[in-house]
């Protein structure tokens, strides 16, 4: 766990996989646009380390920063309801 960051220990593997997939998509889109992390950080108004954390799929990153980075490169995120097991 990153020092000083609150990350739920209850996060499921599906959620972790989704966060990692979003981070990978953000990185691929940034690279396809020919931009470095520093340029992306400047455009988003965050520290370059935040871009690295998003792209690494760290679950403690702000969802606003994640969605903002994706939007910079024309990607959108949608929500879909998942039925919980045992209902």
Coordinates of N, CA, C and O in Angstrom, one line a residue:
X1 N 0.8 -1.2 0.0 CA 0.0 0.0 0.0 C 0.9 1.2 0.0 O 1.9 1.3 0.7
X2 N 0.5 2.2 -0.8 CA 1.2 3.5 -0.8 C 1.1 4.2 0.5 O 0.0 4.4 1.0
X3 N 2.1 4.7 1.1 CA 2.1 5.4 2.3 C 1.2 6.7 2.2 O 1.3 7.4 1.3
X4 N 0.3 6.8 3.2 CA -0.5 8.0 3.3 C -1.8 7.9 2.4 O -2.6 8.8 2.4
X5 N -2.0 6.8 1.7 CA -3.2 6.6 0.9 C -4.1 5.6 1.5 O -3.6 4.6 2.0
X6 N -5.4 5.9 1.5 CA -6.3 4.9 2.1 C -6.9 4.1 0.9 O -7.5 4.6 0.0
X7 N -6.6 2.8 1.0 CA -7.0 1.9 0.0 C -7.8 0.8 0.7 O -7.3 0.2 1.6
X8 N -9.0 0.6 0.2 CA -9.8 -0.4 0.9 C -9.2 -1.8 0.7 O -8.8 -2.2 -0.4
X9 N -9.1 -2.5 1.8 CA -8.6 -3.9 1.7 C -9.8 -4.8 1.2 O -9.5 -6.0 0.9
X10 N -11.0 -4.3 1.2 CA -12.1 -5.1 0.7 C -12.4 -5.1 -0.8 O -13.3 -5.7 -1.2
X11 N -11.5 -4.4 -1.5 CA -11.8 -4.3 -2.9 C -11.6 -5.7 -3.6 O -10.6 -6.4 -3.3
X12 N -12.5 -6.1 -4.4 CA -12.5 -7.4 -5.0 C -11.6 -7.5 -6.2 O -11.2 -6.4 -6.8
X13 N -11.3 -8.7 -6.6 CA -10.4 -8.9 -7.8 C -11.0 -8.3 -9.1 O -10.3 -7.8 -9.9
X14 N -12.3 -8.4 -9.2 CA -13.0 -7.8 -10.4 C -12.7 -6.3 -10.5 O -12.5 -5.8 -11.5
X15 N -12.9 -5.7 -9.3 CA -12.6 -4.2 -9.3 C -11.2 -3.9 -9.6 O -10.9 -2.9 -10.3
X16 N -10.3 -4.6 -9.0 CA -8.8 -4.4 -9.2 C -8.5 -4.6 -10.7 O -7.8 -3.8 -11.3
X17 N -9.1 -5.6 -11.3 CA -8.9 -5.9 -12.7 C -9.4 -4.7 -13.6 O -8.8 -4.3 -14.6
X18 N -10.6 -4.2 -13.2 CA -11.2 -3.1 -14.0 C -10.3 -1.9 -13.9 O -10.0 -1.1 -14.9
X19 N -9.8 -1.6 -12.7 CA -8.9 -0.4 -12.5 C -7.6 -0.6 -13.3 O -7.2 0.4 -13.9
X20 N -7.1 -1.7 -13.3 CA -5.8 -2.0 -14.0 C -6.1 -1.9 -15.5 O -5.3 -1.3 -16.3
X21 N -7.2 -2.4 -16.0 CA -7.6 -2.3 -17.4 C -7.7 -0.8 -17.8 O -7.3 -0.4 -18.9
X22 N -8.4 0.0 -17.0 CA -8.5 1.4 -17.3 C -7.2 2.1 -17.3 O -6.9 3.0 -18.2
X23 N -6.3 1.8 -16.4 CA -5.0 2.4 -16.4 C -4.2 2.0 -17.7 O -3.5 2.9 -18.3
X24 N -4.3 0.7 -18.1 CA -3.6 0.3 -19.3 C -4.2 1.0 -20.5 O -3.5 1.4 -21.4
X25 N -5.5 1.2 -20.6 CA -6.1 1.9 -21.7 C -5.7 3.4 -21.7 O -5.4 3.9 -22.8
X26 N -5.6 4.0 -20.5 CA -5.1 5.4 -20.5 C -3.7 5.5 -21.0 O -3.4 6.4 -21.8
X27 N -2.8 4.6 -20.6 CA -1.5 4.6 -21.0 C -1.4 4.4 -22.5 O -0.6 5.1 -23.2
X28 N -2.1 3.4 -23.1 CA -2.1 3.1 -24.5 C -2.6 4.3 -25.3 O -2.0 4.7 -26.3
X29 N -3.6 5.0 -24.8 CA -4.1 6.2 -25.5 C -3.1 7.3 -25.5 O -2.9 8.0 -26.5
X30 N -2.5 7.5 -24.3 CA -1.5 8.6 -24.2 C -0.3 8.3 -25.1 O 0.1 9.2 -25.9
X31 N 0.2 7.1 -25.2 CA 1.3 6.7 -26.1 C 0.9 6.9 -27.5 O 1.7 7.4 -28.3
X32 N -0.3 6.5 -27.9 CA -0.8 6.6 -29.3 C -0.9 8.1 -29.7 O -0.7 8.4 -30.8
X33 N -1.1 9.0 -28.7 CA -1.2 10.4 -29.0 C 0.2 11.0 -29.0 O 0.4 12.2 -29.3
X34 N 1.2 10.2 -28.7 CA 2.6 10.7 -28.7 C 3.0 11.6 -27.6 O 3.9 12.4 -27.8
X35 N 2.3 11.5 -26.5 CA 2.6 12.4 -25.3 C 3.3 11.6 -24.2 O 3.0 10.4 -24.0
X36 N 4.1 12.3 -23.5 CA 4.7 11.8 -22.3 C 3.9 12.0 -21.1 O 2.9 12.7 -21.1
X37 N 4.3 11.4 -20.0 CA 3.5 11.5 -18.8 C 3.5 13.0 -18.3 O 2.5 13.4 -17.7
X38 N 4.6 13.7 -18.5 CA 4.7 15.1 -18.0 C 3.7 15.9 -18.8 O 3.0 16.8 -18.2
X39 N 3.5 15.7 -20.1 CA 2.6 16.5 -20.8 C 1.1 16.2 -20.4 O 0.3 17.1 -20.3
X40 N 0.9 14.9 -20.2 CA -0.5 14.5 -19.7 C -0.8 15.1 -18.3 O -1.9 15.6 -18.1
X41 N 0.2 15.1 -17.5 CA 0.0 15.7 -16.1 C -0.2 17.2 -16.2 O -1.1 17.7 -15.5
X42 N 0.5 17.9 -17.1 CA 0.3 19.3 -17.2 C -1.1 19.6 -17.8 O -1.8 20.5 -17.3
X43 N -1.6 18.8 -18.7 CA -2.9 19.0 -19.3 C -4.0 18.7 -18.3 O -5.0 19.4 -18.3
X44 N -3.8 17.7 -17.4 CA -4.8 17.3 -16.4 C -4.7 18.2 -15.2 O -5.7 18.2 -14.4
X45 N -3.6 18.8 -15.0 CA -3.4 19.6 -13.8 C -3.0 18.8 -12.5 O -3.5 19.2 -11.4
X46 N -2.3 17.7 -12.7 CA -1.9 16.9 -11.6 C -0.4 16.7 -11.7 O 0.3 17.0 -12.7
X47 N 0.2 16.1 -10.6 CA 1.6 15.7 -10.6 C 1.8 14.5 -11.5 O 1.0 13.7 -11.7
X48 N 3.0 14.5 -12.1 CA 3.4 13.4 -13.0 C 3.3 12.0 -12.3 O 2.9 11.0 -13.0
X49 N 3.5 12.0 -11.0 CA 3.4 10.7 -10.3 C 1.9 10.2 -10.3 O 1.7 9.0 -10.3
X50 N 1.0 11.1 -10.4 CA -0.4 10.7 -10.5 C -0.7 10.0 -11.8 O -1.4 9.0 -11.8
X51 N -0.1 10.5 -12.9 CA -0.3 9.8 -14.1 C 0.3 8.4 -14.1 O -0.3 7.4 -14.5
X52 N 1.5 8.2 -13.5 CA 2.1 6.9 -13.3 C 1.3 6.0 -12.5 O 1.1 4.8 -12.8
X53 N 0.7 6.5 -11.4 CA -0.2 5.7 -10.5 C -1.4 5.3 -11.3 O -1.9 4.1 -11.1
X54 N -2.0 6.1 -12.0 CA -3.2 5.8 -12.8 C -2.9 4.7 -13.8 O -3.6 3.6 -13.9
X55 N -1.8 4.9 -14.5 CA -1.4 3.9 -15.6 C -1.0 2.6 -15.0 O -1.1 1.5 -15.6
X56 N -0.5 2.6 -13.7 CA -0.1 1.3 -13.1 C -1.3 0.6 -12.5 O -1.2 -0.5 -12.0
X57 N -2.5 1.2 -12.5 CA -3.7 0.6 -12.0 C -3.8 0.6 -10.5 O -4.4 -0.3 -9.9
X58 N -3.2 1.6 -9.8 CA -3.3 1.7 -8.4 C -4.7 2.0 -8.0 O -5.2 3.0 -8.5
X59 N -5.3 1.3 -7.1 CA -6.7 1.5 -6.7 C -6.9 2.8 -5.8 O -8.0 3.2 -5.7
X60 N -5.9 3.4 -5.3 CA -6.1 4.6 -4.5 C -6.1 5.9 -5.2 O -6.2 6.9 -4.6
X61 N -6.1 5.9 -6.5 CA -6.1 7.1 -7.3 C -7.5 7.6 -7.4 O -8.5 6.8 -7.5
X62 N -7.7 8.9 -7.4 CA -9.0 9.5 -7.5 C -9.7 9.1 -8.8 O -9.1 9.1 -9.9
X63 N -10.9 8.7 -8.7 CA -11.7 8.4 -9.9 C -11.8 9.6 -10.8 O -11.8 9.4 -12.1
X64 N -11.9 10.7 -10.3 CA -11.9 11.9 -11.1 C -10.7 12.1 -12.0 O -10.7 12.5 -13.1
X65 N -9.5 11.8 -11.4 CA -8.3 11.9 -12.1 C -8.2 10.8 -13.2 O -7.8 11.0 -14.3
X66 N -8.7 9.6 -12.8 CA -8.7 8.5 -13.8 C -9.6 8.8 -15.0 O -9.2 8.7 -16.1
X67 N -10.8 9.3 -14.7 CA -11.7 9.6 -15.8 C -11.2 10.8 -16.6 O -11.4 10.8 -17.8
X68 N -10.7 11.7 -15.9 CA -10.1 12.9 -16.6 C -9.0 12.6 -17.6 O -9.0 13.1 -18.7
X69 N -8.1 11.7 -17.1 CA -7.0 11.2 -18.0 C -7.6 10.5 -19.2 O -7.2 10.8 -20.4
X70 N -8.5 9.6 -19.0 CA -9.1 8.9 -20.2 C -9.8 9.9 -21.1 O -9.7 9.8 -22.3
X71 N -10.5 10.9 -20.6 CA -11.2 11.9 -21.4 C -10.2 12.7 -22.2 O -10.6 13.1 -23.4
X72 N -9.0 13.0 -21.7 CA -8.0 13.8 -22.5 C -7.8 13.1 -23.8 O -7.4 13.8 -24.8
X73 N -7.9 11.8 -23.9 CA -7.5 11.1 -25.1 C -8.8 10.5 -25.7 O -8.6 9.5 -26.5
X74 N -9.9 11.0 -25.4 CA -11.1 10.6 -26.1 C -11.8 9.3 -25.7 O -12.6 8.7 -26.4
X75 N -11.4 8.8 -24.5 CA -12.0 7.6 -24.0 C -13.1 7.9 -22.9 O -12.9 8.9 -22.2
X76 N -14.1 7.2 -22.9 CA -15.2 7.4 -21.9 C -15.4 6.1 -21.1 O -15.1 5.0 -21.5
X77 N -15.9 6.3 -19.9 CA -16.1 5.2 -19.0 C -17.6 5.2 -18.7 O -18.2 6.2 -18.4
X78 N -18.2 4.0 -18.7 CA -19.6 3.9 -18.4 C -19.8 2.9 -17.2 O -18.9 2.1 -16.9
X79 N -20.9 3.0 -16.5 CA -21.1 2.1 -15.4 C -22.2 1.1 -15.8 O -23.1 1.4 -16.5
X80 N -22.0 -0.1 -15.3 CA -23.0 -1.1 -15.5 C -23.3 -1.8 -14.2 O -22.3 -2.0 -13.4
X81 N -24.5 -2.1 -13.9 CA -24.8 -2.7 -12.7 C -24.5 -4.2 -12.7 O -24.8 -4.9 -13.7
X82 N -23.9 -4.7 -11.7 CA -23.5 -6.1 -11.5 C -24.3 -6.7 -10.4 O -24.3 -6.1 -9.3
X83 N -25.0 -7.7 -10.6 CA -25.7 -8.4 -9.6 C -24.8 -9.1 -8.6 O -23.9 -9.9 -9.1
X84 N -25.0 -8.9 -7.3 CA -24.1 -9.5 -6.3 C -24.5 -11.0 -6.2 O -25.6 -11.4 -6.4
X85 N -23.5 -11.8 -5.9 CA -23.7 -13.2 -5.8 C -24.6 -13.5 -4.6 O -24.5 -12.8 -3.6
X86 N -25.5 -14.4 -4.7 CA -26.3 -14.8 -3.6 C -27.6 -14.0 -3.4 O -28.3 -14.2 -2.5
X87 N -27.9 -13.2 -4.4 CA -29.1 -12.4 -4.4 C -30.2 -13.2 -5.0 O -30.2 -13.8 -6.0

